[in-house]
mmCIF file of C-alpha atoms in Angstrom:
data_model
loop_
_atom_site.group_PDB
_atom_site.id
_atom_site.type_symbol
_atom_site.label_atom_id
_atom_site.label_comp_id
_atom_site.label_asym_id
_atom_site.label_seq_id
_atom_site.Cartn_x
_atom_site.Cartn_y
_atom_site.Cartn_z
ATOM 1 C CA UNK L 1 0.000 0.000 0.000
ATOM 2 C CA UNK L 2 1.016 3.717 -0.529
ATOM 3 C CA UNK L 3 -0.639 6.127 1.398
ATOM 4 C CA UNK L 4 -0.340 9.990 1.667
ATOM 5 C CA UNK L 5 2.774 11.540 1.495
ATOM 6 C CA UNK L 6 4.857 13.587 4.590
ATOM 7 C CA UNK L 7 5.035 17.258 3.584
ATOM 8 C CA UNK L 8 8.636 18.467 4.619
ATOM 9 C CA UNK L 9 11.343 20.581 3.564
ATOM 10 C CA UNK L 10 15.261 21.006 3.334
ATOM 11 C CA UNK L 11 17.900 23.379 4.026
ATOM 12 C CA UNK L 12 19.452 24.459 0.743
ATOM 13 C CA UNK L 13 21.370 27.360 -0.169
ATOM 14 C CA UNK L 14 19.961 28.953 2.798
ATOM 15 C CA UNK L 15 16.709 28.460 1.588
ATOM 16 C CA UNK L 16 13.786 26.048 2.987
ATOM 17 C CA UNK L 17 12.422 23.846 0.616
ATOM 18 C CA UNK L 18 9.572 21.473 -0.063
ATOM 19 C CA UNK L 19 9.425 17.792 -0.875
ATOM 20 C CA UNK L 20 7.330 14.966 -0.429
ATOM 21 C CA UNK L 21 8.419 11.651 0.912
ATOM 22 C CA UNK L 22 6.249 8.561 0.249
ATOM 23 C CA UNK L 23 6.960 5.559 2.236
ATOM 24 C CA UNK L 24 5.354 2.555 1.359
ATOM 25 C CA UNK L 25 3.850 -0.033 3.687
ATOM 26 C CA UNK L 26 5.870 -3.117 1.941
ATOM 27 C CA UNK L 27 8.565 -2.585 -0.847
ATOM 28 C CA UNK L 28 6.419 -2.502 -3.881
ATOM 29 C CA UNK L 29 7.045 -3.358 -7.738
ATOM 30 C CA UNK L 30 7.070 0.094 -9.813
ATOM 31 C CA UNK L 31 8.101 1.473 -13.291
ATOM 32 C CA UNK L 32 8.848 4.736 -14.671
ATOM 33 C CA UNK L 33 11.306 7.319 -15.728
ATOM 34 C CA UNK L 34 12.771 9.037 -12.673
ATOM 35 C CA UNK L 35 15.746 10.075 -12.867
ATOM 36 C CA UNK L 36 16.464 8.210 -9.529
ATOM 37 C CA UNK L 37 15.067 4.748 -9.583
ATOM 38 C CA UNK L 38 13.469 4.675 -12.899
ATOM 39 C CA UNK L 39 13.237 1.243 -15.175
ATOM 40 C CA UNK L 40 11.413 -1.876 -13.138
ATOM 41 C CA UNK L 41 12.225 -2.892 -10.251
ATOM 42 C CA UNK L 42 10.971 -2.913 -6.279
ATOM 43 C CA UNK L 43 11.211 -0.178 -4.368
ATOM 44 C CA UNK L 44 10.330 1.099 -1.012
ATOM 45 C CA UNK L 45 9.860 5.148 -1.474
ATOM 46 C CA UNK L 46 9.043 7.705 -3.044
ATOM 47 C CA UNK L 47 9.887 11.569 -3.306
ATOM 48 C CA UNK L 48 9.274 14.301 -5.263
ATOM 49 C CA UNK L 49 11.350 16.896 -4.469
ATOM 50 C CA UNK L 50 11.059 20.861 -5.463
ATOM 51 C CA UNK L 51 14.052 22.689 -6.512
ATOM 52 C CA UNK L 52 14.461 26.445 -7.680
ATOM 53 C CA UNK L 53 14.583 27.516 -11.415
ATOM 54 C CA UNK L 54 18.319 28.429 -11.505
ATOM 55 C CA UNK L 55 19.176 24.682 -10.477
ATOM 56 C CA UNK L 56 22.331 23.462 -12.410
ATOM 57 C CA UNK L 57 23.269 20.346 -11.140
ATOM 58 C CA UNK L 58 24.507 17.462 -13.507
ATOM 59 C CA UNK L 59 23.548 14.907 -11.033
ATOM 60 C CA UNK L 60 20.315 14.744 -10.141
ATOM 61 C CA UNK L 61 19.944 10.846 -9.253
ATOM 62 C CA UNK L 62 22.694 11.601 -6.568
ATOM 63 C CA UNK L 63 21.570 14.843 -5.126
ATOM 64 C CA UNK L 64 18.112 12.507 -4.843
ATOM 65 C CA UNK L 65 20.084 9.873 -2.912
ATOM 66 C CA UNK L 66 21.277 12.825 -0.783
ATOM 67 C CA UNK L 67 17.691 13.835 -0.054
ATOM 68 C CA UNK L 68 16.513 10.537 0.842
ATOM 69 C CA UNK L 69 19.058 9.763 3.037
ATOM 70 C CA UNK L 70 18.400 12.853 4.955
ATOM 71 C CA UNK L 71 14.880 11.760 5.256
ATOM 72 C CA UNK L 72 16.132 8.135 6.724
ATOM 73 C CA UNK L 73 14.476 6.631 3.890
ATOM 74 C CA UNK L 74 17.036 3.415 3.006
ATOM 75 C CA UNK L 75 17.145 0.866 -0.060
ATOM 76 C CA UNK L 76 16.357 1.440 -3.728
ATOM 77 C CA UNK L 77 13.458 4.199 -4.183
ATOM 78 C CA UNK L 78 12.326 6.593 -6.633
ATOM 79 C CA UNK L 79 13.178 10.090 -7.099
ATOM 80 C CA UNK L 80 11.955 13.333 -8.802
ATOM 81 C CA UNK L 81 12.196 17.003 -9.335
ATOM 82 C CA UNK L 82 10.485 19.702 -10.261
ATOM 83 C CA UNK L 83 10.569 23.444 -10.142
ATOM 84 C CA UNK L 84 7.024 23.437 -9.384
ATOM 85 C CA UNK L 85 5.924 24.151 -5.074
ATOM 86 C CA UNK L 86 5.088 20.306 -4.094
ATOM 87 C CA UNK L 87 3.046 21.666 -1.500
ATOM 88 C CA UNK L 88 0.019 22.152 -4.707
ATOM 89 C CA UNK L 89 0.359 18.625 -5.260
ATOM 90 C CA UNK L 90 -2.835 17.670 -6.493
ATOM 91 C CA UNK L 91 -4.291 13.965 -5.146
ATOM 92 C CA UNK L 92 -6.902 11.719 -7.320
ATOM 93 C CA UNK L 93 -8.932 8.927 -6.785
ATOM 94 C CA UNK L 94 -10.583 5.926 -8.664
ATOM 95 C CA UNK L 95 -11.427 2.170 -8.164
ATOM 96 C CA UNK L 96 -9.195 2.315 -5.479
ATOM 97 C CA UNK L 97 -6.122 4.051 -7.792
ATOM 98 C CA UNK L 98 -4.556 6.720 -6.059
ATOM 99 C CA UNK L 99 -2.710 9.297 -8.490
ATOM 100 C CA UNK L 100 -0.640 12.589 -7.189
ATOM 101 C CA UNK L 101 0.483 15.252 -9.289
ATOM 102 C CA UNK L 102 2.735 18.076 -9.325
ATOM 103 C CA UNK L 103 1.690 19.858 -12.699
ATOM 104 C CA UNK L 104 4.067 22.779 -14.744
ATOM 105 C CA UNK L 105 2.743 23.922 -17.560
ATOM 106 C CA UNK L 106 4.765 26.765 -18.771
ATOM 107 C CA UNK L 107 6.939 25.156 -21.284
ATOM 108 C CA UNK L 108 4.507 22.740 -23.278
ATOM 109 C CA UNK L 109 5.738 21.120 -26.482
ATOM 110 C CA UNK L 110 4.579 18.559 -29.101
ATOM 111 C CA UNK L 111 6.529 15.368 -28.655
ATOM 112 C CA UNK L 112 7.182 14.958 -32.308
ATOM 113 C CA UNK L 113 7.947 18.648 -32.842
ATOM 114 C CA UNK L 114 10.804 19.172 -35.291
ATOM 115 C CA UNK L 115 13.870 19.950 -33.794
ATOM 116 C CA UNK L 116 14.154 23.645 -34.398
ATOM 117 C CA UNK L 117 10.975 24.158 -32.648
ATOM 118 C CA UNK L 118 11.400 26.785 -30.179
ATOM 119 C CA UNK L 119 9.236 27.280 -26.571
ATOM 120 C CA UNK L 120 6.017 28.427 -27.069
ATOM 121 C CA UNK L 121 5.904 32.778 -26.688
ATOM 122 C CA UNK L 122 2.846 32.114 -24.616
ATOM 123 C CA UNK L 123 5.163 30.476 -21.715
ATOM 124 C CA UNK L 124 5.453 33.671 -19.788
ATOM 125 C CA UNK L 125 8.124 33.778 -17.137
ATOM 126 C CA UNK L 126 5.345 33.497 -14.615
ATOM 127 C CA UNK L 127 4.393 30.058 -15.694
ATOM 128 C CA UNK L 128 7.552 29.006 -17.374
ATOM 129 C CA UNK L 129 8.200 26.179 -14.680
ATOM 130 C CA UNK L 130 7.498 23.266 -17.054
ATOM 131 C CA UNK L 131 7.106 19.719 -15.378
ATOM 132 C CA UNK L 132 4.488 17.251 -14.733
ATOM 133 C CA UNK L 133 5.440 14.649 -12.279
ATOM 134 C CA UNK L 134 3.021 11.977 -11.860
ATOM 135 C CA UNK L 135 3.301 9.013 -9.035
ATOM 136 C CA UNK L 136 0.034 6.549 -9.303
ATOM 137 C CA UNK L 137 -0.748 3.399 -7.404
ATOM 138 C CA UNK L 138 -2.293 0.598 -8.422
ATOM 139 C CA UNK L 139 -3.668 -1.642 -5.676
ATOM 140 C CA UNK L 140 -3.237 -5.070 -7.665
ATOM 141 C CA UNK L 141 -0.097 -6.702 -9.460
ATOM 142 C CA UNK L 142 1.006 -5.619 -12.711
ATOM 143 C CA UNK L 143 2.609 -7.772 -15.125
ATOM 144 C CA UNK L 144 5.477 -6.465 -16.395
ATOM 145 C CA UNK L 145 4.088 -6.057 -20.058
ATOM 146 C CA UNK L 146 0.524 -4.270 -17.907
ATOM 147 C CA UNK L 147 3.384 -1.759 -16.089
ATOM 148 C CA UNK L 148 4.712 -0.915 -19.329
ATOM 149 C CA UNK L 149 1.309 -0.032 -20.759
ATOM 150 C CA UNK L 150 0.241 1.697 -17.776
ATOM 151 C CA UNK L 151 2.949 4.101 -18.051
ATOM 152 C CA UNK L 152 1.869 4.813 -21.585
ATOM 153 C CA UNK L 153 -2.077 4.680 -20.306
ATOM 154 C CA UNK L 154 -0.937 7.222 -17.903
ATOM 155 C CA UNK L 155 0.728 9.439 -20.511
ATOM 156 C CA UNK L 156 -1.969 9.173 -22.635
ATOM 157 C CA UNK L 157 -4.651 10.819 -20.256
ATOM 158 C CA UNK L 158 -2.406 13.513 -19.299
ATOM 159 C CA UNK L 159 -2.230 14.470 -23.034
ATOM 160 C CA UNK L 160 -5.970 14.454 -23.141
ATOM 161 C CA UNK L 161 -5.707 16.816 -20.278
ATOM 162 C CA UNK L 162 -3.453 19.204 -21.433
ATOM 163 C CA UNK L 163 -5.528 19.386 -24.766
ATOM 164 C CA UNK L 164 -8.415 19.476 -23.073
ATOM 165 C CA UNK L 165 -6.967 22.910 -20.825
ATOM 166 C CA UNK L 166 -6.533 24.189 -24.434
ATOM 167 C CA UNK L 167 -2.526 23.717 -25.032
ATOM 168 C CA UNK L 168 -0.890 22.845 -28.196
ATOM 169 C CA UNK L 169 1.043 20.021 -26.644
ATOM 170 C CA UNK L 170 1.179 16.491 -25.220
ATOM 171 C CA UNK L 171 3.334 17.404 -22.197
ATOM 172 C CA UNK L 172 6.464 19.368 -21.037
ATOM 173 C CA UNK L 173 9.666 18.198 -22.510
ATOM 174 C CA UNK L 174 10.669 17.040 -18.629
ATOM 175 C CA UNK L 175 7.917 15.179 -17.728
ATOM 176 C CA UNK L 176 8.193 11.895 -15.430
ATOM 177 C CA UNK L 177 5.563 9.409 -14.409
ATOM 178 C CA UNK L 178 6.041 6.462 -11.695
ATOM 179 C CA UNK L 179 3.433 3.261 -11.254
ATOM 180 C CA UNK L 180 3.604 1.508 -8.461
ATOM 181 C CA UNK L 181 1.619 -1.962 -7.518
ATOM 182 C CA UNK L 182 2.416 -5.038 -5.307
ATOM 183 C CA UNK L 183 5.043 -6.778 -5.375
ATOM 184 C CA UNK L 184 3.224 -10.101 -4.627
ATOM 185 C CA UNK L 185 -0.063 -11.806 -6.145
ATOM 186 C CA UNK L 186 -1.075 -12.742 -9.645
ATOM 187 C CA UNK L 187 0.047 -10.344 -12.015
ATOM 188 C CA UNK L 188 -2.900 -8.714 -14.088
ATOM 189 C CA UNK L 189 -1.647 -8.945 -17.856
ATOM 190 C CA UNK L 190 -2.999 -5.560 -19.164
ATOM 191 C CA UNK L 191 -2.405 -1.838 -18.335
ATOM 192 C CA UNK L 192 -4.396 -0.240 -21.170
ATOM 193 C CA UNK L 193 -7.095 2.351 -20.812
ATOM 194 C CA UNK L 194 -9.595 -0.163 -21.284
ATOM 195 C CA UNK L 195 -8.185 -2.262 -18.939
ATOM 196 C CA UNK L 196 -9.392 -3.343 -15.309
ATOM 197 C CA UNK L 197 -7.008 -1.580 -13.620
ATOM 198 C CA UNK L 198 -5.886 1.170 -16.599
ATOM 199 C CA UNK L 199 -9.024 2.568 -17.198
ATOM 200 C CA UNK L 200 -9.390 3.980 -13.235
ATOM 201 C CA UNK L 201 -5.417 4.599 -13.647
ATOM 202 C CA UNK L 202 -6.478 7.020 -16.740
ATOM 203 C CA UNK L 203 -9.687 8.598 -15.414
ATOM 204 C CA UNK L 204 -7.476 9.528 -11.852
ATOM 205 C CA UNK L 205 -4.049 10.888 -14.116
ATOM 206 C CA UNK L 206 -6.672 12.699 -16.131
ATOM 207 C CA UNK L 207 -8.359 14.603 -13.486
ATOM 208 C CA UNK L 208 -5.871 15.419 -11.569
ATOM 209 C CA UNK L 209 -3.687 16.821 -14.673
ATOM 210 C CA UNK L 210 -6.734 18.674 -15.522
ATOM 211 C CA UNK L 211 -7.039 20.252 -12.502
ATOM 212 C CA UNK L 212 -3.985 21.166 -11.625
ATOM 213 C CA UNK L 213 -3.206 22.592 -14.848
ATOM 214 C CA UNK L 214 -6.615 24.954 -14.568
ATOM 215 C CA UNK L 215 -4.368 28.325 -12.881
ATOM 216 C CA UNK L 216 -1.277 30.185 -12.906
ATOM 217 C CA UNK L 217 1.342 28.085 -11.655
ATOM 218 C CA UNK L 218 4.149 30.498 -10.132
ATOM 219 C CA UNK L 219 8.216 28.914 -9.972
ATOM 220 C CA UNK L 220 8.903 28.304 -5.973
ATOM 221 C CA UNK L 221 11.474 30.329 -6.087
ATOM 222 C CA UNK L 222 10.033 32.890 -7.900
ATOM 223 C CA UNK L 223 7.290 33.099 -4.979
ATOM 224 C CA UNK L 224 10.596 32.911 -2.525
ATOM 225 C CA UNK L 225 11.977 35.598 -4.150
ATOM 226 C CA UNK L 226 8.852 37.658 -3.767
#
């Protein structure tokens, strides 16, 4: 099981920031693109971790170790960033999936845009933080082949959100999602959005993309700074 996250904050640069740390009942079996923990694999945490807009560090899997072991939290996990205030973390629900998102929408792009495609002159410095992170529980096994499509399921919906809240985009270009599900019982074979357990994971990614995407979402440290 993963329940609710801790709300806390570190001392960086003199600063106070937030993160959320997710610690899960059992080690559970999870997939996604993290920059710490991503691929397949068990894992026993979670955090998603704000940072401000002038960070420039080249290693963000080990400054995400270095969080997590200030937190206590030990063994493999998953990490993320994002220059958006966790605190707005917005929390879904359906058929028993539980989906939290942090959502950025300042610097939206087509995924197949050509290469010389430059940011969007609507992404005004205001809402230039640009990153969806997306953490989702599923409370039954996954095969490995149903954890693969239930990252794409989960993709998917937040596209249809962002279209839906009017942008000319599927998604920011640093976007991360993370499933998690047991470790243990029969694996369920599919992860689409017709699927038992895709379709809730789809309606819950959806809505909570949705609405957090509806206002202005202001950098952290911009807000520090002010």
């Amino acid at each position: 099981m993963l329940g609710e996250p801790i709300l806390t904050s570190r001392s960086e640069a003199g600063w106070d920031i937030p993160l959320l740390a997710w610690r899960a009942e059992t080690p559970l079996l999870a997939v996604g693109s993290a920059p710490l923990g991503g691929g397949i694999g068990v894992r026993g945490w979670v955090v998603n971790a704000t940072v401000p807009m002038s960070y420039d560090r080249d290693d963000p899997a080990a400054h995400l170790a270095e969080l997590a072991h200030g937190l206590d939290l030990a063994g493999p996990g998953v990490g993320l960033l994002t220059g958006v205030d966790v605190t707005e973390v917005v929390r879904r629900a359906d058929g028993g999936v539980r989906v939290w998102a942090t959502v950025g929408l300042g610097t939206p792009v087509w995924a197949a845009a050509p290469a010389s495609t430059a940011a969007p002159a609507s992404a005004t410095p205001a809402q230039r933080v640009g990153t969806i992170n997306i953490v989702a529980y599923v409370p039954a096994r996954l095969g490995d082949a149903a954890l693969v499509n239930a990252v794409a399921t989960a993709t998917e919906a937040k596209a249809q959100a962002i279209w839906e809240l009017g942008l000319p985009a599927t998604g920011t270009a640093t976007d991360a999602v993370t499933v998690l599900c047991p470790a243990d019982g029969e694996p369920a074979p599919y992860g689409g959005p017709r699927s038992a357990w895709g379709a809730p994971l789809a309606r819950a990614v959806h809505a909570a993309v949705r609405d957090g995407g509806t206002g202005t979402v202001v950098p952290w440290s911009d807000r520090r700074a002010g």
